[in-house]
mmCIF file of C-alpha atoms in Angstrom:
data_model
loop_
_atom_site.group_PDB
_atom_site.id
_atom_site.type_symbol
_atom_site.label_atom_id
_atom_site.label_comp_id
_atom_site.label_asym_id
_atom_site.label_seq_id
_atom_site.Cartn_x
_atom_site.Cartn_y
_atom_site.Cartn_z
ATOM 1 C CA HIS A 958 52.140 -1.330 -33.222
ATOM 2 C CA ILE A 959 51.027 -4.015 -35.631
ATOM 3 C CA SER A 960 53.164 -5.339 -38.452
ATOM 4 C CA TYR A 961 52.024 -6.967 -41.678
ATOM 5 C CA TYR A 962 53.526 -7.829 -45.067
ATOM 6 C CA ASP A 963 52.139 -6.031 -48.029
ATOM 7 C CA SER A 964 52.750 -8.331 -51.007
ATOM 8 C CA SER A 965 51.964 -5.688 -53.633
ATOM 9 C CA TYR A 966 55.035 -3.626 -52.574
ATOM 10 C CA GLY A 967 57.200 -6.494 -51.248
ATOM 11 C CA ASP A 968 58.068 -4.766 -48.042
ATOM 12 C CA LEU A 969 57.147 -5.001 -44.405
ATOM 13 C CA LYS A 970 55.009 -2.187 -43.154
ATOM 14 C CA TYR A 971 54.363 -1.042 -39.638
ATOM 15 C CA VAL A 972 51.002 0.372 -38.641
ATOM 16 C CA THR A 973 50.354 1.984 -35.374
ATOM 17 C CA ASN A 974 46.834 1.871 -34.116
ATOM 18 C CA SER A 975 45.622 3.928 -31.244
ATOM 19 C CA VAL A 976 42.834 2.335 -29.307
ATOM 20 C CA GLN A 977 41.000 4.277 -26.662
ATOM 21 C CA ILE A 978 39.233 2.126 -24.110
ATOM 22 C CA ILE A 979 36.218 3.722 -22.562
ATOM 23 C CA PRO A 980 34.929 1.751 -19.603
ATOM 24 C CA THR A 981 31.186 1.101 -19.664
ATOM 25 C CA PRO A 982 29.782 2.467 -16.474
ATOM 26 C CA THR A 983 28.092 0.080 -14.177
ATOM 27 C CA PRO A 984 24.441 1.083 -14.155
ATOM 28 C CA ILE A 985 23.281 2.344 -10.805
ATOM 29 C CA VAL A 986 19.954 0.623 -10.032
ATOM 30 C CA GLN A 987 18.076 2.466 -7.406
ATOM 31 C CA LYS A 988 16.725 0.195 -4.697
ATOM 32 C CA LEU A 989 13.064 0.115 -3.958
ATOM 33 C CA LYS A 990 12.067 0.945 -0.405
ATOM 34 C CA VAL A 991 8.870 1.570 1.506
ATOM 35 C CA GLU A 992 9.028 5.139 2.719
ATOM 36 C CA LYS A 993 5.667 5.467 4.513
ATOM 37 C CA THR A 994 2.527 3.503 5.331
ATOM 38 C CA ILE A 995 -0.944 4.576 6.437
ATOM 39 C CA PRO A 996 -1.671 3.420 9.020
ATOM 40 C CA GLN A 997 1.830 3.851 10.349
ATOM 41 C CA ASN A 998 3.866 1.118 12.045
ATOM 42 C CA GLY A 999 2.789 0.906 15.658
ATOM 43 C CA GLU A 1000 -0.138 3.197 15.221
ATOM 44 C CA SER A 1001 -3.044 2.566 17.672
ATOM 45 C CA GLY A 1002 -6.702 3.457 17.647
ATOM 46 C CA VAL A 1003 -7.101 2.852 13.956
ATOM 47 C CA ASN A 1004 -10.779 3.048 12.906
ATOM 48 C CA VAL A 1005 -12.282 -0.467 12.179
ATOM 49 C CA ASP A 1006 -13.825 1.115 9.050
ATOM 50 C CA LEU A 1007 -10.296 1.501 7.548
ATOM 51 C CA GLU A 1008 -10.698 1.054 3.751
ATOM 52 C CA LYS A 1009 -7.129 0.635 2.560
ATOM 53 C CA LEU A 1010 -3.481 0.143 3.386
ATOM 54 C CA ASP A 1011 -1.716 3.094 1.780
ATOM 55 C CA THR A 1012 1.920 2.519 0.971
ATOM 56 C CA PHE A 1013 4.420 5.053 -0.428
ATOM 57 C CA PHE A 1014 7.564 3.892 -2.156
ATOM 58 C CA SER A 1015 10.910 5.466 -3.003
ATOM 59 C CA LEU A 1016 10.429 5.016 -6.690
ATOM 60 C CA PRO A 1017 7.534 5.334 -9.253
ATOM 61 C CA MET A 1018 5.743 1.996 -9.326
ATOM 62 C CA ASP A 1019 4.958 -0.303 -12.224
ATOM 63 C CA GLU A 1020 1.345 0.474 -13.292
ATOM 64 C CA THR A 1021 1.085 -2.396 -15.820
ATOM 65 C CA GLY A 1022 -1.016 -4.759 -13.600
ATOM 66 C CA PHE A 1023 1.962 -6.616 -12.065
ATOM 67 C CA MET A 1024 0.659 -5.998 -8.538
ATOM 68 C CA THR A 1025 -2.415 -7.749 -7.259
ATOM 69 C CA PRO A 1026 -4.266 -8.065 -3.895
ATOM 70 C CA PHE A 1027 -1.918 -11.084 -3.366
ATOM 71 C CA SER A 1028 1.158 -8.758 -3.459
ATOM 72 C CA ALA A 1029 0.381 -8.007 0.245
ATOM 73 C CA GLU A 1030 -1.231 -9.640 3.208
ATOM 74 C CA LEU A 1031 -3.116 -8.428 6.272
ATOM 75 C CA LYS A 1032 -3.616 -10.728 9.274
ATOM 76 C CA GLU A 1033 -5.107 -10.385 12.721
ATOM 77 C CA GLU A 1034 -2.127 -11.025 14.920
ATOM 78 C CA GLN A 1035 -3.477 -13.197 17.699
ATOM 79 C CA SER A 1036 -5.627 -15.617 15.670
ATOM 80 C CA GLY A 1037 -3.718 -15.367 12.376
ATOM 81 C CA THR A 1038 -6.973 -14.766 10.530
ATOM 82 C CA ARG A 1039 -6.176 -13.404 7.078
ATOM 83 C CA ILE A 1040 -8.122 -10.294 6.022
ATOM 84 C CA THR A 1041 -9.123 -10.204 2.366
ATOM 85 C CA LEU A 1042 -7.564 -7.449 0.325
ATOM 86 C CA SER A 1043 -10.035 -6.802 -2.507
ATOM 87 C CA TYR A 1044 -8.018 -4.856 -5.097
ATOM 88 C CA VAL A 1045 -4.990 -2.698 -5.694
ATOM 89 C CA ASP A 1046 -4.663 0.856 -7.041
ATOM 90 C CA VAL A 1047 -1.252 2.103 -8.291
ATOM 91 C CA GLY A 1048 -0.327 5.690 -9.065
ATOM 92 C CA GLY A 1049 3.155 7.129 -9.078
ATOM 93 C CA LYS A 1050 4.969 6.178 -5.941
ATOM 94 C CA GLU A 1051 1.703 5.146 -4.140
ATOM 95 C CA VAL A 1052 0.118 1.675 -3.930
ATOM 96 C CA GLU A 1053 -3.210 1.233 -2.185
ATOM 97 C CA PHE A 1054 -4.310 -2.177 -1.044
ATOM 98 C CA PHE A 1055 -8.091 -2.063 -0.398
ATOM 99 C CA ILE A 1056 -9.603 -3.919 2.564
ATOM 100 C CA SER A 1057 -12.874 -5.769 2.256
ATOM 101 C CA PRO A 1058 -15.515 -3.749 4.201
ATOM 102 C CA GLY A 1059 -16.355 -4.957 7.688
ATOM 103 C CA SER A 1060 -13.130 -7.045 7.983
ATOM 104 C CA LEU A 1061 -11.445 -5.312 10.926
ATOM 105 C CA VAL A 1062 -12.503 -5.936 14.551
ATOM 106 C CA PRO A 1063 -12.162 -3.428 17.444
ATOM 107 C CA ASP A 1064 -9.248 -3.721 19.877
ATOM 108 C CA LYS A 1065 -7.083 -6.078 17.761
ATOM 109 C CA ILE A 1066 -3.501 -5.945 16.445
ATOM 110 C CA TYR A 1067 -2.999 -6.434 12.707
ATOM 111 C CA ARG A 1068 0.177 -7.308 10.853
ATOM 112 C CA ALA A 1069 0.530 -6.104 7.236
ATOM 113 C CA THR A 1070 3.104 -7.499 4.890
ATOM 114 C CA ILE A 1071 4.155 -6.447 1.387
ATOM 115 C CA PHE A 1072 5.885 -9.344 -0.287
ATOM 116 C CA LYS A 1073 9.318 -8.598 -1.838
ATOM 117 C CA ASP A 1074 8.409 -10.304 -5.113
ATOM 118 C CA GLY A 1075 4.924 -8.816 -5.145
ATOM 119 C CA VAL A 1076 5.690 -5.175 -6.020
ATOM 120 C CA ARG A 1077 7.846 -3.686 -8.692
ATOM 121 C CA ALA A 1078 9.043 -0.160 -9.612
ATOM 122 C CA GLN A 1079 9.009 1.144 -13.197
ATOM 123 C CA ASN A 1080 12.781 0.602 -13.400
ATOM 124 C CA GLY A 1081 12.308 -3.098 -12.497
ATOM 125 C CA ALA A 1082 13.585 -2.775 -8.918
ATOM 126 C CA MET A 1083 11.884 -4.897 -6.332
ATOM 127 C CA LEU A 1084 11.999 -4.943 -2.495
ATOM 128 C CA GLU A 1085 15.079 -6.752 -1.073
ATOM 129 C CA LYS A 1086 12.928 -8.357 1.601
ATOM 130 C CA ASP A 1087 9.279 -8.498 2.683
ATOM 131 C CA TYR A 1088 8.129 -5.305 4.371
ATOM 132 C CA THR A 1089 6.051 -5.796 7.533
ATOM 133 C CA TRP A 1090 4.369 -3.365 9.968
ATOM 134 C CA THR A 1091 1.688 -3.577 12.614
ATOM 135 C CA PHE A 1092 -1.159 -1.392 13.798
ATOM 136 C CA SER A 1093 -4.035 -1.820 16.181
ATOM 137 C CA THR A 1094 -7.676 -0.867 15.982
ATOM 138 C CA GLY A 1095 -9.499 1.206 18.570
ATOM 139 C CA LYS A 1096 -11.815 -0.111 21.267
ATOM 140 C CA GLN A 1097 -15.501 -0.687 20.584
ATOM 141 C CA PRO A 1098 -17.275 2.611 21.154
ATOM 142 C CA PRO A 1099 -20.168 2.549 23.592
ATOM 143 C CA PRO A 1100 -23.571 2.429 21.959
ATOM 144 C CA THR A 1101 -25.117 5.878 21.417
ATOM 145 C CA PRO A 1102 -28.085 6.195 23.841
ATOM 146 C CA THR A 1103 -31.449 6.789 22.220
ATOM 147 C CA PRO A 1104 -32.991 10.021 23.639
ATOM 148 C CA ASN A 1105 -36.348 9.570 25.445
ATOM 149 C CA PRO A 1106 -38.853 12.220 24.627
ATOM 150 C CA THR A 1107 -39.840 14.290 27.630
ATOM 151 C CA PRO A 1108 -43.500 15.199 27.740
ATOM 152 C CA THR A 1109 -44.226 18.907 27.842
ATOM 153 C CA PRO A 1110 -46.623 19.986 30.682
ATOM 154 C CA GLY A 1111 -49.965 21.039 29.239
ATOM 155 C CA ALA A 1112 -49.446 19.398 25.893
ATOM 156 C CA THR A 1113 -52.218 17.595 24.108
ATOM 157 C CA GLY A 1114 -51.801 14.446 22.231
ATOM 158 C CA ASN A 1115 -53.391 11.445 20.761
ATOM 159 C CA ILE A 1116 -52.640 8.443 22.952
ATOM 160 C CA SER A 1117 -54.262 5.180 21.957
ATOM 161 C CA GLY A 1118 -56.785 7.077 19.851
ATOM 162 C CA ILE A 1119 -58.064 9.212 22.750
ATOM 163 C CA VAL A 1120 -57.933 12.956 22.270
ATOM 164 C CA THR A 1121 -57.685 14.945 25.525
ATOM 165 C CA ASP A 1122 -58.419 18.571 26.387
ATOM 166 C CA ALA A 1123 -55.244 20.428 27.534
ATOM 167 C CA VAL A 1124 -57.045 22.292 30.280
ATOM 168 C CA THR A 1125 -59.351 19.759 31.796
ATOM 169 C CA GLY A 1126 -57.612 16.576 30.718
ATOM 170 C CA ALA A 1127 -61.048 15.169 29.815
ATOM 171 C CA GLY A 1128 -61.428 12.946 26.825
ATOM 172 C CA ILE A 1129 -62.971 14.575 23.795
ATOM 173 C CA ASN A 1130 -64.964 12.412 21.498
ATOM 174 C CA GLY A 1131 -65.065 13.767 18.108
#
């Protein structure tokens, strides 16, 4: 209780105050995680014409332009050659990092990294650490043979401007 002197009445008054303390809950901030990538970690035989790195996150992603092609990196493993990511598309929990056409080479291992401070969820959560995965491209396919036309017996044709008779094979001057 709290005591105070009330001078208007000349006596000491006691006041009891009841205070209820309600603890403020600690906000639970969901952590941002990569749930799936396309191509998948360790995937082999990936087509060299791959157009994008498709990443799926645990939370809806920030669509305000925070993410850029520099939010991720793609390198050829052996040489360390960096592959240009041309732009980013964000929608819901999916972020697509587009690869410049003609960048991938057959029969190579590539390492993709999403930088922890390069992506952000709508709730402000970021990755706790860089997310890295690898994939490899398929072997160079053999060239497709060009079919050679097979002449049909008894056929006529114009070869070097000479017209031939199908029966006798003699040249016909027209």
